[in-house]
Each structure stands twice: as C-alpha cells, then as structure tokens.
C-alpha cells in the first residue's frame, strides 16, 4: 500500500517540467485566440479553437470529470462569443459548439481509459514487488564475521524484477553466498532465477564441497526441459569463525577485493563455464582460495555495473571507482557506488539490471 491512496486509484500524475512549460504556452495561445476573437468583432470567429481546452486539460489529470467541466466552460465561452459575431452563418456557431462537445467527450473518455490502464499497471507492479521480495530475500546485515549489504538497480524505472539474483545462507559448512545473472530478460529469466535460488537454498545446507555445490546447480539448470538459458554465478564460502575463504566462479565477472585502499580481482586459476553449460563445453568447477583480513571489503557484482557506458561509449571503471570511494560501512559504499554509476551513464540510464553485494570482514 502507498499511504492512504486506495488500491484501485490511479497513481499520482507527475509531468516533466518541459511538458508543463509546453502546456502553459498552449493555454496562453488559447487565451490569446479568445481575446483576438473579441477584438476583431463581428464577421470572424476563432471559437472552434476552444475545443483544444478539454484536450489540454486531459493531459494534466486522471479524472474524467475535469475535462468535462473544462468542456462545459468552453461551450459557455463559445456561446458568449456568438453574441459578438452576429454576421456569421448559424452553421458556423453550431459547428463550433459540436466541435467543442466532441473534443470534450473524447478527452474525458481518453482520460478514463488511461487511468484504468495505469491502475492495472500499478496492481501488476505491486504483485511484481511482492514476487521479488519472495524471490530475493533481504540479506542479513551481519552474519558471523561478516557485515553484508545488497543493492539491486533495475535498468528501467518501471522494472521491479529481473534475472539478477543473490542469496546468503548460514550453513553447517560456513556462510555461503551466491550472486548470479540469468541470460536474457523478462519472465523466463525470472523463472530460471527462481529455480537456481531454490536449488541453492537446499543444496547449500547439504553439500559439503563448494565445487560440488556449483555442479549440482549446473545439473539442475541443464536438466530443465526446453531450457536454453544459462546463469553466470559466483559462489563465496566463508567459515563462520573466520579463516581461509573459498570461491567458485562460473563465468561471472571477477569479484573485487579492496584492502588498504588497493583493489585486486579475485580471478580463478581456470575459467569455468556458466551454470547450465558445463556438460556442453566440458571442464570443471574449481575452488579458489584467499586469506581475508579484518577490514577487507569484497564486492560481488553483475555486468550491469561493469558494462555500464557513458555518452561516449566508455565502460564504467569499476575497480578504479571502488578503490576511490571513501571508506565506510558496506551500505554507504554501495549507495555511493550506485550514485557514481548513475552519474557516469547520465540520463540514458543503465542498459542492464545491476546487482551489487558487498562483504566486509569485521573480525
């Protein structure tokens, strides 16, 4: 729910400033036409232009009665203008009245139709938000030696759900984290993401070997009937008491480890294919190891960030910007990073959804 607005009400209408300026200019021209009609006197009339009034008002509202009221005022104005134009044929005045009435009814009908469609879209988006909350559960802020933050940025402002996925699980084998990106978009990608997360949530608590865990997800994805989608994924395993951490990279962008102001990529010894393709291209998933220190920051990300482009087509320099951000908690760092990415891409926005997960070792 959004405040006290009824669920079946249309969302508030927010017009961009340039649109408001254009509408204001149109209304001024309409007033000028009426004044010109009064000044020119009998023999000529500009009253048919009053049909524009309910149409202009219809752009600014989602209530059909507003253009109806405006149309009634316009019809009254046409009638008053007729009093100063005695020399014109009666058919001219009747045509003006009919034109204004027709425009009023059309504008009111259009406003009602647009409002109904926006209500439907608002309801669909509400359902999508609920689905995403069920699919992508909030990550714990603190778990074991880790402080964790997650951010998800949709490429389109209207989007609420996509194919990027993440999960954090506290298991008998340590803290296990998954970040992935489904190939493709739309509901099929969401369905694939749901399948991957479902398998991970079960297997992460029963499979002792991290590489074997990745293989189980690969087998589950490859075994789906008529499935041609693959998932790039990164698995991270951190002992609950600290110590050596492990990771498995399945065709995913390398995570970035920030230590003492310097950033390095955690690259695997051998590059492995995405989930769903291991049986086609061969190879195996290997566990990489590294020794984290207190204060280390690890950034897991999808390519929606690393492949974000500015107006000149240049990729966002993620490693450089991640190193340059002022030290702080993971939440503030991710907020600052997303703000910086937004400034880099400008008004064009992101070309792809972006998921970010930051991990800091507290002890």
CSV table of C-alpha atoms in Angstrom, one decimal, residues 218-349:
chain,number,residue,atom,x,y,z
A,218,UNK,CA,24.6,-26.7,-13.1
A,219,UNK,CA,23.0,-30.1,-13.4
A,220,UNK,CA,19.6,-28.8,-12.2
A,221,UNK,CA,19.7,-26.0,-14.7
A,222,UNK,CA,20.8,-28.2,-17.6
A,223,UNK,CA,18.1,-30.7,-16.8
A,224,UNK,CA,15.2,-28.3,-17.1
A,225,UNK,CA,13.1,-29.3,-20.2
A,226,UNK,CA,13.4,-27.0,-23.2
A,227,UNK,CA,15.8,-24.7,-21.3
A,228,UNK,CA,18.4,-22.8,-23.3
A,229,UNK,CA,19.2,-20.3,-20.6
A,230,UNK,CA,22.5,-20.2,-18.6
A,231,UNK,CA,23.5,-18.3,-15.5
A,232,UNK,CA,26.8,-16.7,-14.7
A,233,UNK,CA,27.3,-17.1,-11.0
A,234,UNK,CA,29.8,-16.6,-8.2
A,235,UNK,CA,29.8,-18.7,-5.0
A,236,UNK,CA,31.6,-17.5,-1.9
A,237,UNK,CA,32.2,-19.6,1.2
A,238,UNK,CA,33.4,-18.1,4.5
A,239,UNK,CA,34.0,-20.1,7.7
A,240,UNK,CA,31.7,-18.9,10.5
A,241,UNK,CA,34.8,-18.5,12.7
A,242,UNK,CA,36.9,-16.8,10.1
A,243,UNK,CA,39.9,-18.1,8.2
A,244,UNK,CA,40.5,-19.1,4.6
A,245,UNK,CA,37.6,-18.2,2.3
A,246,UNK,CA,36.8,-20.1,-0.9
A,247,UNK,CA,35.0,-19.1,-4.1
A,248,UNK,CA,33.8,-20.7,-7.3
A,249,UNK,CA,33.4,-18.5,-10.4
A,250,UNK,CA,31.0,-19.8,-13.1
A,251,UNK,CA,31.6,-17.5,-16.0
A,252,UNK,CA,30.9,-14.4,-13.8
A,253,UNK,CA,32.7,-11.1,-13.5
A,254,UNK,CA,35.5,-11.3,-11.1
A,255,UNK,CA,34.9,-10.1,-7.5
A,256,UNK,CA,36.9,-7.1,-6.4
A,257,UNK,CA,38.8,-7.3,-3.1
A,258,UNK,CA,39.6,-3.9,-1.5
A,259,UNK,CA,42.4,-3.9,1.0
A,260,UNK,CA,44.2,-0.8,2.4
A,261,UNK,CA,42.9,1.3,-0.4
A,262,UNK,CA,44.0,-1.1,-3.2
A,263,UNK,CA,41.7,-3.2,-5.3
A,264,UNK,CA,42.6,-6.6,-6.9
A,265,UNK,CA,40.4,-9.0,-8.8
A,266,UNK,CA,39.9,-12.5,-7.4
A,267,UNK,CA,40.4,-14.5,-10.6
A,268,UNK,CA,40.1,-18.3,-10.7
A,269,UNK,CA,43.0,-20.5,-11.8
A,270,UNK,CA,41.0,-21.8,-14.6
A,271,UNK,CA,37.9,-20.1,-16.2
A,272,UNK,CA,34.8,-22.3,-16.0
A,273,UNK,CA,31.6,-22.0,-18.0
A,274,UNK,CA,28.3,-20.6,-16.6
A,275,UNK,CA,25.8,-22.8,-14.9
A,276,UNK,CA,23.9,-24.9,-17.4
A,277,UNK,CA,26.8,-25.2,-19.9
A,278,UNK,CA,29.3,-27.4,-18.1
A,279,UNK,CA,28.1,-30.5,-19.8
A,280,UNK,CA,28.3,-28.9,-23.2
A,281,UNK,CA,31.8,-27.3,-23.0
A,282,UNK,CA,33.4,-29.7,-20.5
A,283,UNK,CA,35.8,-28.7,-17.8
A,284,UNK,CA,35.1,-28.5,-14.1
A,285,UNK,CA,34.4,-26.0,-11.3
A,286,UNK,CA,37.4,-25.4,-9.1
A,287,UNK,CA,37.5,-23.7,-5.7
A,288,UNK,CA,39.8,-20.7,-5.4
A,289,UNK,CA,41.2,-19.6,-2.0
A,290,UNK,CA,42.2,-16.4,-0.4
A,291,UNK,CA,43.1,-15.2,3.1
A,292,UNK,CA,40.8,-12.3,4.2
A,293,UNK,CA,41.9,-9.8,6.8
A,294,UNK,CA,39.9,-7.7,9.2
A,295,UNK,CA,38.6,-4.6,7.3
A,296,UNK,CA,38.7,-6.3,3.9
A,297,UNK,CA,35.9,-5.4,1.5
A,298,UNK,CA,34.8,-7.7,-1.2
A,299,UNK,CA,32.5,-6.5,-4.0
A,300,UNK,CA,30.4,-9.1,-5.9
A,301,UNK,CA,28.6,-7.6,-8.9
A,302,UNK,CA,26.8,-8.4,-12.2
A,303,UNK,CA,27.9,-7.0,-15.5
A,304,UNK,CA,25.1,-4.3,-15.4
A,305,UNK,CA,27.7,-2.3,-13.4
A,306,UNK,CA,31.0,-3.2,-15.1
A,307,UNK,CA,29.5,-2.8,-18.6
A,308,UNK,CA,27.6,0.5,-17.9
A,309,UNK,CA,28.6,3.0,-20.5
A,310,UNK,CA,28.8,6.8,-20.6
A,311,UNK,CA,27.7,9.0,-23.5
A,312,UNK,CA,31.0,8.3,-25.3
A,313,UNK,CA,30.5,4.5,-25.0
A,314,UNK,CA,33.2,4.0,-22.4
A,315,UNK,CA,32.8,1.3,-19.8
A,316,UNK,CA,32.4,2.3,-16.2
A,317,UNK,CA,35.9,1.9,-14.5
A,318,UNK,CA,34.5,-0.2,-11.6
A,319,UNK,CA,37.8,-1.2,-10.0
A,320,UNK,CA,39.1,2.3,-10.0
A,321,UNK,CA,36.0,3.8,-8.6
A,322,UNK,CA,35.6,1.1,-6.0
A,323,UNK,CA,39.1,1.9,-4.8
A,324,UNK,CA,38.4,5.6,-4.7
A,325,UNK,CA,35.3,5.6,-2.6
A,326,UNK,CA,35.6,6.9,1.0
A,327,UNK,CA,35.9,4.1,3.5
A,328,UNK,CA,32.7,3.3,5.3
A,329,UNK,CA,30.2,0.6,6.0
A,330,UNK,CA,29.1,-1.6,3.1
A,331,UNK,CA,25.7,0.1,2.9
A,332,UNK,CA,27.0,3.6,2.4
A,333,UNK,CA,29.7,2.3,0.0
A,334,UNK,CA,27.1,0.6,-2.3
A,335,UNK,CA,24.9,3.7,-2.2
A,336,UNK,CA,27.8,5.9,-3.2
A,337,UNK,CA,28.8,3.4,-5.9
A,338,UNK,CA,25.3,3.4,-7.4
A,339,UNK,CA,25.2,7.1,-7.4
A,340,UNK,CA,28.5,7.3,-9.1
A,341,UNK,CA,27.4,4.8,-11.8
A,342,UNK,CA,24.2,6.9,-12.3
A,343,UNK,CA,26.4,10.0,-12.9
A,344,UNK,CA,28.6,8.0,-15.3
A,345,UNK,CA,25.7,6.8,-17.5
A,346,UNK,CA,23.8,10.1,-17.3
A,347,UNK,CA,20.2,10.5,-18.4
A,348,UNK,CA,20.4,7.4,-20.6
A,349,UNK,CA,20.3,5.1,-17.5
